[in-house]
Coordinates of C-alpha atoms and ligand atoms in Angstrom, one line a residue:
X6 CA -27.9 12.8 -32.2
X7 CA -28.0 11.3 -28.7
X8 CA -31.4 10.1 -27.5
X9 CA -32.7 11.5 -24.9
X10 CA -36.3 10.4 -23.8
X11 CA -36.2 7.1 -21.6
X12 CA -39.6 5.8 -23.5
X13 CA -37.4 6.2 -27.0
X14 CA -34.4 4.5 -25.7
X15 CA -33.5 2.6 -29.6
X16 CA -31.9 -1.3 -29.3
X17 CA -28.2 -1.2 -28.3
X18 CA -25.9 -1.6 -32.1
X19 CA -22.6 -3.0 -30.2
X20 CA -21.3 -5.5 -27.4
X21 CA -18.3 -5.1 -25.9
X22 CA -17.7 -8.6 -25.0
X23 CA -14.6 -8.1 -22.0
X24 CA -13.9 -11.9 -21.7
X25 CA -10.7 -10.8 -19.1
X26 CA -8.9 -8.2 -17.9
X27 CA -5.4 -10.2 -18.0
X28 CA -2.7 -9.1 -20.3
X29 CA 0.7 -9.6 -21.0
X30 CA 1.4 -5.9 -21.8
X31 CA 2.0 -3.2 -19.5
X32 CA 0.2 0.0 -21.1
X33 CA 1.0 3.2 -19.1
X34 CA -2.3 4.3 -21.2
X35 CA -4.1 1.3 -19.5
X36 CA -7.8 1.2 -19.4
X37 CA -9.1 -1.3 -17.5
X38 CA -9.9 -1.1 -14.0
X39 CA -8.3 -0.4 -11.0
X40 CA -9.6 -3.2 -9.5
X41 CA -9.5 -6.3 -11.8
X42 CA -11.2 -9.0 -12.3
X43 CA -9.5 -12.1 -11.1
X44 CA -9.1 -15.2 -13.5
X45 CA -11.8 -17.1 -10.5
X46 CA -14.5 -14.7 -11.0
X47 CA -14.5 -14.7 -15.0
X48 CA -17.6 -15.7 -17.1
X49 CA -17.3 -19.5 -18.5
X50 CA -17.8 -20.0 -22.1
X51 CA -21.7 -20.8 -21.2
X52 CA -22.6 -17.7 -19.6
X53 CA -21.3 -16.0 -22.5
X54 CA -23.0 -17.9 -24.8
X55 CA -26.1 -16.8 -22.6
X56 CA -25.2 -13.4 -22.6
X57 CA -25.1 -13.8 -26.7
X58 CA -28.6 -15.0 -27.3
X59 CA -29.5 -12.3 -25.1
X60 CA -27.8 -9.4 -26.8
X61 CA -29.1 -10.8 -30.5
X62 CA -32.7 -11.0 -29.1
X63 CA -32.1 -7.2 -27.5
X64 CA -31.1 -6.5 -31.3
X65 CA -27.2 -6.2 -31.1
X66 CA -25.7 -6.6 -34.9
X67 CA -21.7 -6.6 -33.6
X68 CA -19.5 -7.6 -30.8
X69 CA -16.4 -6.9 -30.1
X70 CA -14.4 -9.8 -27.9
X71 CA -11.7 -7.8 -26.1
X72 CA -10.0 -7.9 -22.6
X73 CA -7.6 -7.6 -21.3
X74 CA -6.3 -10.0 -24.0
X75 CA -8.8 -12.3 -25.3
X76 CA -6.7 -15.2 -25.9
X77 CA -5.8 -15.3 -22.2
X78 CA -8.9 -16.2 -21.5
X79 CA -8.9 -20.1 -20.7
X80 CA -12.5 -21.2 -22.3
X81 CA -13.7 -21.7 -25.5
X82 CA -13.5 -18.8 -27.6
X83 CA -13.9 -20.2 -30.7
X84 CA -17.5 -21.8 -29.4
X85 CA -18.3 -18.1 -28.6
X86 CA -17.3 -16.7 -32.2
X87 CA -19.4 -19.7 -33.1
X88 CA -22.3 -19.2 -31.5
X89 CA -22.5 -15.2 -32.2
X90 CA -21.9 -16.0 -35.8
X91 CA -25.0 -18.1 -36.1
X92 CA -27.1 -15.4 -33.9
X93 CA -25.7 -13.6 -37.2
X94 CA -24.1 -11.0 -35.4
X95 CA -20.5 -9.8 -36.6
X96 CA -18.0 -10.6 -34.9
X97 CA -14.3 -8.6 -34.5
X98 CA -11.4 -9.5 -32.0
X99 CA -10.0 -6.5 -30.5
X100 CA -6.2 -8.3 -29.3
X101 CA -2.6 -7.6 -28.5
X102 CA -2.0 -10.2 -31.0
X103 CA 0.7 -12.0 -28.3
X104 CA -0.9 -16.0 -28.9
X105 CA -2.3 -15.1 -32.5
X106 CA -0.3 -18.3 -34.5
X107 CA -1.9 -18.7 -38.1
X108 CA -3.4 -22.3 -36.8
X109 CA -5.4 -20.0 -34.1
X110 CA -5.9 -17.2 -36.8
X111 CA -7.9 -20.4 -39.0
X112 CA -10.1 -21.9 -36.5
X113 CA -11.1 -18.4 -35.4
X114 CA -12.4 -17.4 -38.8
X115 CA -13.7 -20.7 -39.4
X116 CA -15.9 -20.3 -36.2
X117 CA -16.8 -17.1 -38.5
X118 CA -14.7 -14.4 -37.2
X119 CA -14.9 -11.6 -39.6
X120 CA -12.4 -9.2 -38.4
X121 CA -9.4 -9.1 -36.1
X122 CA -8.1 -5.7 -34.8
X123 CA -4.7 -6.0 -33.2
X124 CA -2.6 -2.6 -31.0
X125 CA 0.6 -1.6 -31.9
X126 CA 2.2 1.0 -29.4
X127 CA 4.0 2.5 -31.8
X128 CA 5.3 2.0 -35.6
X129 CA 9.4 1.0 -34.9
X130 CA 9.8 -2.7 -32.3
X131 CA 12.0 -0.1 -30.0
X132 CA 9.5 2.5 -28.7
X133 CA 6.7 -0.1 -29.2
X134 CA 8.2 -2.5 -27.3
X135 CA 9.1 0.1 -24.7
X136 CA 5.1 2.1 -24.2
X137 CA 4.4 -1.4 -23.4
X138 CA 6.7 -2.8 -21.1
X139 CA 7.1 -5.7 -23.2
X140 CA 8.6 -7.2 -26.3
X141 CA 5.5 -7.8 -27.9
X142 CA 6.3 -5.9 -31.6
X143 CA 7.8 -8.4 -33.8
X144 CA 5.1 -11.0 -31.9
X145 CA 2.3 -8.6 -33.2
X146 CA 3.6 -8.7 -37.2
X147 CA 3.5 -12.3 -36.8
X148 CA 0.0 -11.7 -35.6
X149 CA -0.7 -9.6 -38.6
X150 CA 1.2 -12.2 -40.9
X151 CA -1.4 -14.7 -39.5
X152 CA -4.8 -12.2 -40.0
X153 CA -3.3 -11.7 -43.3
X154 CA -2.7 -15.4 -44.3
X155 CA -6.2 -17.1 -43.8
X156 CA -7.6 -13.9 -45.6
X157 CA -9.6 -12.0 -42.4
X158 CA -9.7 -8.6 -42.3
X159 CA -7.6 -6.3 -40.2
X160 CA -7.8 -3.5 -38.3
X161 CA -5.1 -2.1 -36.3
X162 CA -5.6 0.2 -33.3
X163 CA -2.8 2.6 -31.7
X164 CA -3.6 4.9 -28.6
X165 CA -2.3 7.9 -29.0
X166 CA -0.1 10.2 -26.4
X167 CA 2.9 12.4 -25.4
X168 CA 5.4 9.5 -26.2
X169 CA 4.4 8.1 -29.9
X170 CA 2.4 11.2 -30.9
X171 CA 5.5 12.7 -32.9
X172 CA 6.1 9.4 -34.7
X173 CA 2.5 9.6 -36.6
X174 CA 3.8 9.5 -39.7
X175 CA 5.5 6.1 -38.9
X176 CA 2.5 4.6 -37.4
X177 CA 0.9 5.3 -40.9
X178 CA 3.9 3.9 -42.5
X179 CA 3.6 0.7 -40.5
X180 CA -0.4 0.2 -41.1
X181 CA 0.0 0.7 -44.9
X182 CA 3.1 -1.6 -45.0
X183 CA 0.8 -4.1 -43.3
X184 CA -2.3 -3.3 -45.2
X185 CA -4.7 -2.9 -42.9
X186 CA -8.2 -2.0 -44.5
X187 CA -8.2 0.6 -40.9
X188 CA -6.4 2.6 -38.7
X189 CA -8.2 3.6 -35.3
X190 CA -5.6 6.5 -34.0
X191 CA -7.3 6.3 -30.4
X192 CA -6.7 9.1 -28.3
X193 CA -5.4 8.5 -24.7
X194 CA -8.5 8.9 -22.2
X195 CA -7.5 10.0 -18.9
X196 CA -9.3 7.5 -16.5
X197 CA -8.1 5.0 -14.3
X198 CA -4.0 4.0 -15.1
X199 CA -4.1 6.6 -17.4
X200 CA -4.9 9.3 -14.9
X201 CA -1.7 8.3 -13.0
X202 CA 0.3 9.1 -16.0
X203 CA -1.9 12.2 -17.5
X204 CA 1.7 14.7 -17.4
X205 CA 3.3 12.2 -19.2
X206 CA 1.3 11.3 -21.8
X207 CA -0.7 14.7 -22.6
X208 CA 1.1 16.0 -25.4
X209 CA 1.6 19.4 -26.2
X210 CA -0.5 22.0 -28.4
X211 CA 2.8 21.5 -31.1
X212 CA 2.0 18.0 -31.0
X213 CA -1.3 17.6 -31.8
X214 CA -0.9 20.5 -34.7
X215 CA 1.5 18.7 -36.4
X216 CA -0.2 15.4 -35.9
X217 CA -3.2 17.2 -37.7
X218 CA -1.1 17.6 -40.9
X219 CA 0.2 14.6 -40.9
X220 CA -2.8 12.9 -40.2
X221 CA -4.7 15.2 -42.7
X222 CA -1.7 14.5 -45.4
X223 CA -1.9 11.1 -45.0
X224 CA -6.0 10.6 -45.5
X225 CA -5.8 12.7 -48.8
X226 CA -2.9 10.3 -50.3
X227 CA -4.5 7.3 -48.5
X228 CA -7.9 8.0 -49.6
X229 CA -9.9 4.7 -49.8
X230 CA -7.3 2.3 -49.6
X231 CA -7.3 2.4 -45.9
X232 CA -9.7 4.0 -43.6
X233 CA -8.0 6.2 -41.2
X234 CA -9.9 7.7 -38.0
X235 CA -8.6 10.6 -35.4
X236 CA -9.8 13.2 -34.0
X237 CA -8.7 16.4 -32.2
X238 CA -8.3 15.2 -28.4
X239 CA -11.1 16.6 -25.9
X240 CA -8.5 18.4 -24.3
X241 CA -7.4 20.0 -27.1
X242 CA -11.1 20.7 -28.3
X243 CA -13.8 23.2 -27.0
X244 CA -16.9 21.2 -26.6
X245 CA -16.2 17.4 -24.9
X246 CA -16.9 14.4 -27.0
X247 CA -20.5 12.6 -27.4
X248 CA -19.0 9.6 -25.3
X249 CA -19.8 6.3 -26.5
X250 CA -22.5 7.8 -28.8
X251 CA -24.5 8.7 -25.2
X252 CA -25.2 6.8 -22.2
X253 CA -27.1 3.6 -22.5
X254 CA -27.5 4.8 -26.2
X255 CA -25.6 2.9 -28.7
X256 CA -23.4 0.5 -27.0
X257 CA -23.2 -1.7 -23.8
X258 CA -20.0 -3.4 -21.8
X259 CA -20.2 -6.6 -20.6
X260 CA -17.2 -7.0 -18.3
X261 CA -15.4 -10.3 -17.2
X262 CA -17.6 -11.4 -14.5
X263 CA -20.7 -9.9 -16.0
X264 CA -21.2 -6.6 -14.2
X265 CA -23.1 -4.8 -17.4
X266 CA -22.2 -1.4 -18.1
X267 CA -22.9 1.8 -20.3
X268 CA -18.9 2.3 -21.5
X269 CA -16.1 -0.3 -20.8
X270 CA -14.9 2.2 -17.7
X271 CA -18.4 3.1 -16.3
X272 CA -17.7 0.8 -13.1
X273 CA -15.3 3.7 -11.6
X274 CA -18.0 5.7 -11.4
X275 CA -18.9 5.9 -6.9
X276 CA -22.6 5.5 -6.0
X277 CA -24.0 4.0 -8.8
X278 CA -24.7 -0.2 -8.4
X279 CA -24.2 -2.0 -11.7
X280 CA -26.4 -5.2 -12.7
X281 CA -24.6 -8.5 -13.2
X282 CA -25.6 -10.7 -16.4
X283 CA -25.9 -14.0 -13.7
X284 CA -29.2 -11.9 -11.7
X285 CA -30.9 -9.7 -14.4
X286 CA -31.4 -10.0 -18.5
X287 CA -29.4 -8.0 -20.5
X288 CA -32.9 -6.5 -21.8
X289 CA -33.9 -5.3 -18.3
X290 CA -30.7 -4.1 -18.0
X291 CA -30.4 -2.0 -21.3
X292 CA -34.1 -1.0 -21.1
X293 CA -35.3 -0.6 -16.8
X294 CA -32.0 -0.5 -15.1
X295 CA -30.8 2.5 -12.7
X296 CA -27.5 2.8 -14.0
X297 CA -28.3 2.6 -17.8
X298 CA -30.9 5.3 -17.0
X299 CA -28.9 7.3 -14.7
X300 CA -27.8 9.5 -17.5
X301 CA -30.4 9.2 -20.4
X302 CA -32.8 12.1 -21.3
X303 CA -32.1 15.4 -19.8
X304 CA -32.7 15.4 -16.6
X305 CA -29.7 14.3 -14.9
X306 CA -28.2 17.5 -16.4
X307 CA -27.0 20.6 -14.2
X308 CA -27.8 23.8 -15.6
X309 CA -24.7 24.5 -18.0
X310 CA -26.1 21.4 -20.3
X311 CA -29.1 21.9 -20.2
X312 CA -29.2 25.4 -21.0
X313 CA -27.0 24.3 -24.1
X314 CA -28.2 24.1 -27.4
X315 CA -24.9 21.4 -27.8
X316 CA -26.8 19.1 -25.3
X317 CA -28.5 16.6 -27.9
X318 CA -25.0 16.3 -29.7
X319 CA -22.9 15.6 -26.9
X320 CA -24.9 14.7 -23.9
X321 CA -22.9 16.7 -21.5
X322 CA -19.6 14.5 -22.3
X323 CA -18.0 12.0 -20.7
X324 CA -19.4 10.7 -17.2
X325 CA -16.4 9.3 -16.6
X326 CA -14.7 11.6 -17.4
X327 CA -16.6 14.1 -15.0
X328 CA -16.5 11.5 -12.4
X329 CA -12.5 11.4 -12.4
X330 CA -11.8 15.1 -12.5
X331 CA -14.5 16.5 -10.8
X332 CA -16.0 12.9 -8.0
X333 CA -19.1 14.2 -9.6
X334 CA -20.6 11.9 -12.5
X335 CA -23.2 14.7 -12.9
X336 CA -21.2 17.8 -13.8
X337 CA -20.5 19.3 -17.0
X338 CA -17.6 16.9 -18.6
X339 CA -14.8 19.3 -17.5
X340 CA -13.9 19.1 -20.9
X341 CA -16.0 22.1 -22.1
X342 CA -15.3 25.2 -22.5
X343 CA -18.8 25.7 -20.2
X344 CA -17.8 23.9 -17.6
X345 CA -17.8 25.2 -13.9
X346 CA -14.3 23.0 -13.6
X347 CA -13.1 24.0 -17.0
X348 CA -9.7 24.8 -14.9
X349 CA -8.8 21.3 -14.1
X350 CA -8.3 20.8 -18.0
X351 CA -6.8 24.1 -18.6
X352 CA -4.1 23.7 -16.1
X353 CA -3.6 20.0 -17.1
X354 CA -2.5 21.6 -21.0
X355 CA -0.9 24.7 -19.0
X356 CA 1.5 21.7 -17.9
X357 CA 1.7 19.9 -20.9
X358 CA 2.7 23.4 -22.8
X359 CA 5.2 24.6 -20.5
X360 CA 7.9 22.6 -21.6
X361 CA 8.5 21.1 -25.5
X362 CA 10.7 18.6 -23.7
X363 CA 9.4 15.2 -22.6
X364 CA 8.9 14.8 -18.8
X365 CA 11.6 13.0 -17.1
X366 CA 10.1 11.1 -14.8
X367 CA 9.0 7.5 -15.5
X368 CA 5.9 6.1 -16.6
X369 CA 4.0 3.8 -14.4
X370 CA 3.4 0.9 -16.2
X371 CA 0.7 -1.2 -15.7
X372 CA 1.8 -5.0 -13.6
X373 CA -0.5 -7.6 -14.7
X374 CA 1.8 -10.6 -13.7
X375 CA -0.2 -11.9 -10.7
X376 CA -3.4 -11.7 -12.2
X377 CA -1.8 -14.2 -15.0
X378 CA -1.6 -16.9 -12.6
Ligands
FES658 FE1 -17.7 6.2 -19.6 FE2 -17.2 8.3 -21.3 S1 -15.9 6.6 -20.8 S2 -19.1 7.8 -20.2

């Protein structure tokens, strides 16, 4: 249940530790920011280890180093790994796996990394290779091969959309050939780069019903051996997801030059100013700030949530969400059934259904090259 009354605001669980927004892929699905952060403006290995100590004393137990791609990042990430392992924190690295050699893979964990999680685009090198503008798929087994080799766990991650949806069963395939102890099957959130591309990455009803056998198939003859986790997308569902567990609830963002946020995409969001890590603690931050209390408790909600016995299980949805369909961070996440602007998702799967054949049109992919500089 999402917390709701500013004086019972609990300790955040998670980091998301954003060391850069640089990457050699090319996602159409892509979720970092319009506007990136330049290599210049990026945290140095000291400020992070600040922002560390910070997060342990607030009462964080795991962080998550991700980008961008981590290992673009040009400081010392293994001093980071380091120094959140003796804060006894745990520690996962959420990677493209492009740079992951098994000599990297071994002074990671000996820093004290205790889990890698590594994105495929799809389960075959062809369509893989192709969602993300780059020949990255054989380059990500090696990865694997690496996690694998000096005995760290491994997670792998694949966002889900229009264009790999149908090859589920494949993508299942792949993780158990790998053996990955889980399988995040992240749905494609339409924000940002993704919002550009929403008609051709929505799938269709068809698609996401026989995703749902497949999916449901697979974690009955799975069962323990790997940890599998999907769920039906919000567009596809009545009521709009509890996003990140709640606002300023479970889980804060630190992004690459140390702008503090609720949820990794939270910056998007017009009118509200978020607190940098080099001006303000991350404890004022989590605990007095205006943006992490923008949305907490109930009274930020308009009417429809908060006459909605739903309300402490999904907080009104996704603020983001809200923000980019409706330039209103406050309305009902368009997502519900409830909502005022319920249309703008209905006609978005009117689209999606009115065809069973793929749109034609290119993807936009994502150009990272001159922030790689
Ligand atoms: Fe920001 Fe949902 S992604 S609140």
């Amino acid at each position: 249940m999402i917390e709701h009354k500013n004086n019972r605001v609990q300790p955040p669980y998670s980091l998301l530790a954003e060391l850069t927004h640089r990457c050699p892929l090319h996602c159409p699905y892509c979720s970092n920011p319009l506007e990136m952060t330049l290599k210049d403006h990026e945290l140095k290995t000291e400020e992070w280890c600040r922002v560390l100590t910070q997060a342990a004393d607030l009462g964080v137990v795991e962080v998550h180093f991700s980008g961008g791609e981590p290992l673009l990042w040009g400081e010392d990430l293994e001093a980071l790994i380091h120094h959140a392992t003796r804060l006894e924190m745990y520690t996962n690295l959420i990677t493209s796996g492009i740079g992951l050699t098994t000599e990297k893979a071994l002074r990671l964990k000996d820093a004290g990394l205790a889990n890698v999680q590594v994105s495929f685009q799809a389960g075959d090198a062809k369509l893989s290779d192709q969602i993300g503008g780059f020949k990255a798929f054989d380059q990500k087994r090696k990865a694997v091969q690496a996690v694998k080799e000096v005995g760290m766990h491994l997670s792998l991650n694949v966002v889900l959309h229009r264009l790999n949806i149908d090859s589920l069963d494949e993508i299942i395939t792949l993780a158990e050939e790998l053996e990955a102890g889980r399988l995040e099957l992240a749905n494609t959130q339409y924000y940002n780069w993704a919002l550009l591309n929403r008609e051709k990455l929505l799938p269709s009803r068809e698609q996401i019903e026989q995703a749902s056998k497949i999916y449901e198939e697979a974690i009955s003859r799975i069962g323990n051996k790997m940890e599998i986790i999907w769920v039906i997308p919000d567009y596809y569902a009545s009521t709009p997801k509890p996003c990140m567990g709640g606002w300023g609830a479970v889980a804060l963002t630190v992004a690459p030059n140390g702008d503090v946020l609720p949820c990794p995409t939270a910056g998007m969001i017009e009118g509200i100013s978020f607190e940098n890590i080099q001006k303000s603690s991350l404890n004022q931050i989590w605990y007095e700030s205006t943006s992490f209390n923008a949305f907490r408790g109930e009274v930020w909600m308009p009417e429809t949530c908060r006459s909605c016995d739903l309300r402490h299980e999904d907080g009104g949805g996704c603020r983001c969400q809200a923000f980019a369909l409706t330039g209103d961070a406050t309305a009902t996440d368009p997502a519900c059934h409830m909502a005022p602007e319920h249309s703008i998702i209905e006609k978005a799967v009117q689209n999606a259904n009115s065809s069973s054949e793929k749109p034609s049109s290119p993807v936009i992919y994502r150009n990272y090259l001159q922030h790689l500089k």
